[in-house]
Amino acid sequence: MNQTLKNVLVVHASITAEQFRRFSYFNGLVLKHRYLGLIAFAVLLALFGWCNLITGSPFLCWLFVATGILIPGIYLAQYRRSINAQIIRLNLNHAACDAYTVGFSSRGIYIDRGSEHVSYDWKALHSAHRVGDCTYLYYTPERALILPDSCITNAAPTDLWKLLSNHMTEKNIKKWRIRL
C-alpha cells in the first residue's frame, strides 16, 4: 500500500500503563479463554472436596478447596507481576508512551513506528475488538495495535469502528461489553 494515499483516519497511539494492563488482561485471559481453565480447575477441585466431605474426610475436603483457590490465585498474581514487569521494561509506568501512528485509508492501514513502516490491506487484517475506550486491532492472530479513543486525531471514535465494520468481515469484529 502506498503511504501517500489520503488517510481517512489517523491514530497517533500514546499508550498508558493502565491501557496496556487492560489490553494484556483482555488478550491473555478473555480472548484466549484462559480464565475458563482457571474457573474449571477451581470448580473441579471444589467438587472433589465436596465428595471427600460426603465420604467423611473433611481434611481432604479443605485440602482440595484450598488448592482450588490458591493455584488460580497464584497464577493470577504471577500474571499481574509479569504485566507490571513489562510496563516497567516498556517505560509506561511514568507517563504515556508514544508507540506508533496508524493511518487508515480505503485500501488498508499503514503503521509507522519510527524506523519501521508497515502496511496491510484490509483483507490481511485478522480481527478488531472494541473494549471500553480502546479498539484492539489484530493484524495477525498474535500481534495487535492498541488504539485508544483519545488518540484519534481527525475523526470520532465511532468513525473508527464504522470504518473497521465496513472493511472487515462481521465475524472478525466484535464489541465487548466487559470493562476491564
mmCIF file with all atom_site columns, N, CA, C and O in Angstrom, residues 138-166:
data_model
loop_
_atom_site.group_PDB
_atom_site.id
_atom_site.type_symbol
_atom_site.label_atom_id
_atom_site.label_alt_id
_atom_site.label_comp_id
_atom_site.label_asym_id
_atom_site.label_entity_id
_atom_site.label_seq_id
_atom_site.pdbx_PDB_ins_code
_atom_site.Cartn_x
_atom_site.Cartn_y
_atom_site.Cartn_z
_atom_site.occupancy
_atom_site.B_iso_or_equiv
_atom_site.pdbx_formal_charge
_atom_site.auth_seq_id
_atom_site.auth_comp_id
_atom_site.auth_asym_id
_atom_site.auth_atom_id
_atom_site.pdbx_PDB_model_num
ATOM 1   N N  . TYR A 1 138 ? -6.051  -6.494  15.633 1.00 0.00 ? 138 TYR A N  1
ATOM 2   C CA . TYR A 1 138 ? -5.100  -7.588  15.444 1.00 0.00 ? 138 TYR A CA 1
ATOM 3   C C  . TYR A 1 138 ? -4.757  -7.686  13.964 1.00 0.00 ? 138 TYR A C  1
ATOM 4   O O  . TYR A 1 138 ? -5.613  -7.993  13.152 1.00 0.00 ? 138 TYR A O  1
ATOM 5   N N  . TYR A 1 139 ? -3.506  -7.428  13.629 1.00 0.00 ? 139 TYR A N  1
ATOM 6   C CA . TYR A 1 139 ? -3.096  -7.585  12.233 1.00 0.00 ? 139 TYR A CA 1
ATOM 7   C C  . TYR A 1 139 ? -2.558  -8.984  11.969 1.00 0.00 ? 139 TYR A C  1
ATOM 8   O O  . TYR A 1 139 ? -2.417  -9.381  10.824 1.00 0.00 ? 139 TYR A O  1
ATOM 9   N N  . THR A 1 140 ? -2.267  -9.751  13.012 1.00 0.00 ? 140 THR A N  1
ATOM 10  C CA . THR A 1 140 ? -2.036  -11.193 12.935 1.00 0.00 ? 140 THR A CA 1
ATOM 11  C C  . THR A 1 140 ? -2.757  -11.779 14.153 1.00 0.00 ? 140 THR A C  1
ATOM 12  O O  . THR A 1 140 ? -3.150  -11.028 15.045 1.00 0.00 ? 140 THR A O  1
ATOM 13  N N  . PRO A 1 141 ? -2.917  -13.088 14.246 1.00 0.00 ? 141 PRO A N  1
ATOM 14  C CA . PRO A 1 141 ? -3.591  -13.644 15.422 1.00 0.00 ? 141 PRO A CA 1
ATOM 15  C C  . PRO A 1 141 ? -2.884  -13.338 16.749 1.00 0.00 ? 141 PRO A C  1
ATOM 16  O O  . PRO A 1 141 ? -3.518  -13.328 17.798 1.00 0.00 ? 141 PRO A O  1
ATOM 17  N N  . GLU A 1 142 ? -1.584  -13.063 16.712 1.00 0.00 ? 142 GLU A N  1
ATOM 18  C CA . GLU A 1 142 ? -0.823  -12.838 17.937 1.00 0.00 ? 142 GLU A CA 1
ATOM 19  C C  . GLU A 1 142 ? -0.336  -11.405 18.127 1.00 0.00 ? 142 GLU A C  1
ATOM 20  O O  . GLU A 1 142 ? 0.193   -11.076 19.173 1.00 0.00 ? 142 GLU A O  1
ATOM 21  N N  . ARG A 1 143 ? -0.499  -10.542 17.133 1.00 0.00 ? 143 ARG A N  1
ATOM 22  C CA . ARG A 1 143 ? 0.008   -9.168  17.222 1.00 0.00 ? 143 ARG A CA 1
ATOM 23  C C  . ARG A 1 143 ? -1.135  -8.191  17.053 1.00 0.00 ? 143 ARG A C  1
ATOM 24  O O  . ARG A 1 143 ? -1.931  -8.303  16.131 1.00 0.00 ? 143 ARG A O  1
ATOM 25  N N  . ALA A 1 144 ? -1.186  -7.217  17.971 1.00 0.00 ? 144 ALA A N  1
ATOM 26  C CA . ALA A 1 144 ? -2.288  -6.268  17.950 1.00 0.00 ? 144 ALA A CA 1
ATOM 27  C C  . ALA A 1 144 ? -1.792  -4.841  18.149 1.00 0.00 ? 144 ALA A C  1
ATOM 28  O O  . ALA A 1 144 ? -0.710  -4.607  18.698 1.00 0.00 ? 144 ALA A O  1
ATOM 29  N N  . LEU A 1 145 ? -2.621  -3.916  17.725 1.00 0.00 ? 145 LEU A N  1
ATOM 30  C CA . LEU A 1 145 ? -2.396  -2.498  17.965 1.00 0.00 ? 145 LEU A CA 1
ATOM 31  C C  . LEU A 1 145 ? -3.439  -2.021  18.978 1.00 0.00 ? 145 LEU A C  1
ATOM 32  O O  . LEU A 1 145 ? -4.622  -2.324  18.838 1.00 0.00 ? 145 LEU A O  1
ATOM 33  N N  . ILE A 1 146 ? -3.001  -1.292  19.978 1.00 0.00 ? 146 ILE A N  1
ATOM 34  C CA . ILE A 1 146 ? -3.912  -0.698  20.949 1.00 0.00 ? 146 ILE A CA 1
ATOM 35  C C  . ILE A 1 146 ? -4.225  0.702   20.431 1.00 0.00 ? 146 ILE A C  1
ATOM 36  O O  . ILE A 1 146 ? -3.327  1.531   20.283 1.00 0.00 ? 146 ILE A O  1
ATOM 37  N N  . LEU A 1 147 ? -5.495  0.957   20.145 1.00 0.00 ? 147 LEU A N  1
ATOM 38  C CA . LEU A 1 147 ? -5.909  2.237   19.584 1.00 0.00 ? 147 LEU A CA 1
ATOM 39  C C  . LEU A 1 147 ? -6.868  2.940   20.551 1.00 0.00 ? 147 LEU A C  1
ATOM 40  O O  . LEU A 1 147 ? -8.081  2.738   20.490 1.00 0.00 ? 147 LEU A O  1
ATOM 41  N N  . PRO A 1 148 ? -6.346  3.771   21.461 1.00 0.00 ? 148 PRO A N  1
ATOM 42  C CA . PRO A 1 148 ? -7.217  4.479   22.407 1.00 0.00 ? 148 PRO A CA 1
ATOM 43  C C  . PRO A 1 148 ? -8.063  5.535   21.705 1.00 0.00 ? 148 PRO A C  1
ATOM 44  O O  . PRO A 1 148 ? -7.600  6.184   20.755 1.00 0.00 ? 148 PRO A O  1
ATOM 45  N N  . ASP A 1 149 ? -9.286  5.702   22.163 1.00 0.00 ? 149 ASP A N  1
ATOM 46  C CA . ASP A 1 149 ? -10.182 6.710   21.585 1.00 0.00 ? 149 ASP A CA 1
ATOM 47  C C  . ASP A 1 149 ? -9.584  8.107   21.671 1.00 0.00 ? 149 ASP A C  1
ATOM 48  O O  . ASP A 1 149 ? -9.771  8.927   20.768 1.00 0.00 ? 149 ASP A O  1
ATOM 49  N N  . SER A 1 150 ? -8.870  8.395   22.745 1.00 0.00 ? 150 SER A N  1
ATOM 50  C CA . SER A 1 150 ? -8.317  9.734   22.958 1.00 0.00 ? 150 SER A CA 1
ATOM 51  C C  . SER A 1 150 ? -7.219  10.081  21.956 1.00 0.00 ? 150 SER A C  1
ATOM 52  O O  . SER A 1 150 ? -6.839  11.245  21.845 1.00 0.00 ? 150 SER A O  1
ATOM 53  N N  . CYS A 1 151 ? -6.721  9.110   21.221 1.00 0.00 ? 151 CYS A N  1
ATOM 54  C CA . CYS A 1 151 ? -5.622  9.344   20.278 1.00 0.00 ? 151 CYS A CA 1
ATOM 55  C C  . CYS A 1 151 ? -6.077  9.482   18.830 1.00 0.00 ? 151 CYS A C  1
ATOM 56  O O  . CYS A 1 151 ? -5.247  9.672   17.941 1.00 0.00 ? 151 CYS A O  1
ATOM 57  N N  . ILE A 1 152 ? -7.361  9.375   18.577 1.00 0.00 ? 152 ILE A N  1
ATOM 58  C CA . ILE A 1 152 ? -7.876  9.535   17.211 1.00 0.00 ? 152 ILE A CA 1
ATOM 59  C C  . ILE A 1 152 ? -7.875  11.018  16.895 1.00 0.00 ? 152 ILE A C  1
ATOM 60  O O  . ILE A 1 152 ? -8.488  11.819  17.603 1.00 0.00 ? 152 ILE A O  1
ATOM 61  N N  . THR A 1 153 ? -7.174  11.413  15.821 1.00 0.00 ? 153 THR A N  1
ATOM 62  C CA . THR A 1 153 ? -6.943  12.839  15.585 1.00 0.00 ? 153 THR A CA 1
ATOM 63  C C  . THR A 1 153 ? -7.981  13.526  14.701 1.00 0.00 ? 153 THR A C  1
ATOM 64  O O  . THR A 1 153 ? -8.400  14.622  14.996 1.00 0.00 ? 153 THR A O  1
ATOM 65  N N  . ASN A 1 154 ? -8.397  12.919  13.623 1.00 0.00 ? 154 ASN A N  1
ATOM 66  C CA . ASN A 1 154 ? -9.253  13.648  12.687 1.00 0.00 ? 154 ASN A CA 1
ATOM 67  C C  . ASN A 1 154 ? -10.634 13.022  12.506 1.00 0.00 ? 154 ASN A C  1
ATOM 68  O O  . ASN A 1 154 ? -11.232 13.131  11.449 1.00 0.00 ? 154 ASN A O  1
ATOM 69  N N  . ALA A 1 155 ? -11.129 12.358  13.538 1.00 0.00 ? 155 ALA A N  1
ATOM 70  C CA . ALA A 1 155 ? -12.463 11.741  13.471 1.00 0.00 ? 155 ALA A CA 1
ATOM 71  C C  . ALA A 1 155 ? -12.916 11.386  14.888 1.00 0.00 ? 155 ALA A C  1
ATOM 72  O O  . ALA A 1 155 ? -12.158 11.507  15.844 1.00 0.00 ? 155 ALA A O  1
ATOM 73  N N  . ALA A 1 156 ? -14.147 10.930  14.973 1.00 0.00 ? 156 ALA A N  1
ATOM 74  C CA . ALA A 1 156 ? -14.698 10.486  16.257 1.00 0.00 ? 156 ALA A CA 1
ATOM 75  C C  . ALA A 1 156 ? -14.413 8.992   16.439 1.00 0.00 ? 156 ALA A C  1
ATOM 76  O O  . ALA A 1 156 ? -14.201 8.272   15.467 1.00 0.00 ? 156 ALA A O  1
ATOM 77  N N  . PRO A 1 157 ? -14.416 8.507   17.693 1.00 0.00 ? 157 PRO A N  1
ATOM 78  C CA . PRO A 1 157 ? -14.189 7.070   17.925 1.00 0.00 ? 157 PRO A CA 1
ATOM 79  C C  . PRO A 1 157 ? -15.190 6.175   17.191 1.00 0.00 ? 157 PRO A C  1
ATOM 80  O O  . PRO A 1 157 ? -14.832 5.092   16.742 1.00 0.00 ? 157 PRO A O  1
ATOM 81  N N  . THR A 1 158 ? -16.415 6.644   17.047 1.00 0.00 ? 158 THR A N  1
ATOM 82  C CA . THR A 1 158 ? -17.410 5.837   16.324 1.00 0.00 ? 158 THR A CA 1
ATOM 83  C C  . THR A 1 158 ? -17.052 5.719   14.844 1.00 0.00 ? 158 THR A C  1
ATOM 84  O O  . THR A 1 158 ? -17.381 4.719   14.208 1.00 0.00 ? 158 THR A O  1
ATOM 85  N N  . ASP A 1 159 ? -16.367 6.725   14.304 1.00 0.00 ? 159 ASP A N  1
ATOM 86  C CA . ASP A 1 159 ? -15.940 6.660   12.904 1.00 0.00 ? 159 ASP A CA 1
ATOM 87  C C  . ASP A 1 159 ? -14.918 5.550   12.675 1.00 0.00 ? 159 ASP A C  1
ATOM 88  O O  . ASP A 1 159 ? -14.929 4.903   11.628 1.00 0.00 ? 159 ASP A O  1
ATOM 89  N N  . LEU A 1 160 ? -14.029 5.344   13.640 1.00 0.00 ? 160 LEU A N  1
ATOM 90  C CA . LEU A 1 160 ? -13.055 4.254   13.525 1.00 0.00 ? 160 LEU A CA 1
ATOM 91  C C  . LEU A 1 160 ? -13.780 2.916   13.471 1.00 0.00 ? 160 LEU A C  1
ATOM 92  O O  . LEU A 1 160 ? -13.482 2.072   12.626 1.00 0.00 ? 160 LEU A O  1
ATOM 93  N N  . TRP A 1 161 ? -14.746 2.722   14.361 1.00 0.00 ? 161 TRP A N  1
ATOM 94  C CA . TRP A 1 161 ? -15.457 1.446   14.388 1.00 0.00 ? 161 TRP A CA 1
ATOM 95  C C  . TRP A 1 161 ? -16.283 1.250   13.113 1.00 0.00 ? 161 TRP A C  1
ATOM 96  O O  . TRP A 1 161 ? -16.358 0.149   12.575 1.00 0.00 ? 161 TRP A O  1
ATOM 97  N N  . LYS A 1 162 ? -16.885 2.306   12.591 1.00 0.00 ? 162 LYS A N  1
ATOM 98  C CA . LYS A 1 162 ? -17.634 2.214   11.328 1.00 0.00 ? 162 LYS A CA 1
ATOM 99  C C  . LYS A 1 162 ? -16.706 1.836   10.175 1.00 0.00 ? 162 LYS A C  1
ATOM 100 O O  . LYS A 1 162 ? -17.056 1.017   9.331  1.00 0.00 ? 162 LYS A O  1
ATOM 101 N N  . LEU A 1 163 ? -15.522 2.433   10.166 1.00 0.00 ? 163 LEU A N  1
ATOM 102 C CA . LEU A 1 163 ? -14.546 2.133   9.121  1.00 0.00 ? 163 LEU A CA 1
ATOM 103 C C  . LEU A 1 163 ? -14.125 0.664   9.180  1.00 0.00 ? 163 LEU A C  1
ATOM 104 O O  . LEU A 1 163 ? -14.100 -0.026  8.158  1.00 0.00 ? 163 LEU A O  1
ATOM 105 N N  . LEU A 1 164 ? -13.845 0.176   10.376 1.00 0.00 ? 164 LEU A N  1
ATOM 106 C CA . LEU A 1 164 ? -13.477 -1.234  10.533 1.00 0.00 ? 164 LEU A CA 1
ATOM 107 C C  . LEU A 1 164 ? -14.638 -2.145  10.147 1.00 0.00 ? 164 LEU A C  1
ATOM 108 O O  . LEU A 1 164 ? -14.441 -3.174  9.502  1.00 0.00 ? 164 LEU A O  1
ATOM 109 N N  . SER A 1 165 ? -15.846 -1.783  10.538 1.00 0.00 ? 165 SER A N  1
ATOM 110 C CA . SER A 1 165 ? -17.031 -2.590  10.206 1.00 0.00 ? 165 SER A CA 1
ATOM 111 C C  . SER A 1 165 ? -17.270 -2.651  8.709  1.00 0.00 ? 165 SER A C  1
ATOM 112 O O  . SER A 1 165 ? -17.725 -3.675  8.191  1.00 0.00 ? 165 SER A O  1
ATOM 113 N N  . ASN A 1 166 ? -16.980 -1.576  8.013  1.00 0.00 ? 166 ASN A N  1
ATOM 114 C CA . ASN A 1 166 ? -17.189 -1.532  6.564  1.00 0.00 ? 166 ASN A CA 1
ATOM 115 C C  . ASN A 1 166 ? -16.163 -2.362  5.789  1.00 0.00 ? 166 ASN A C  1
ATOM 116 O O  . ASN A 1 166 ? -16.467 -2.861  4.714  1.00 0.00 ? 166 ASN A O  1
#
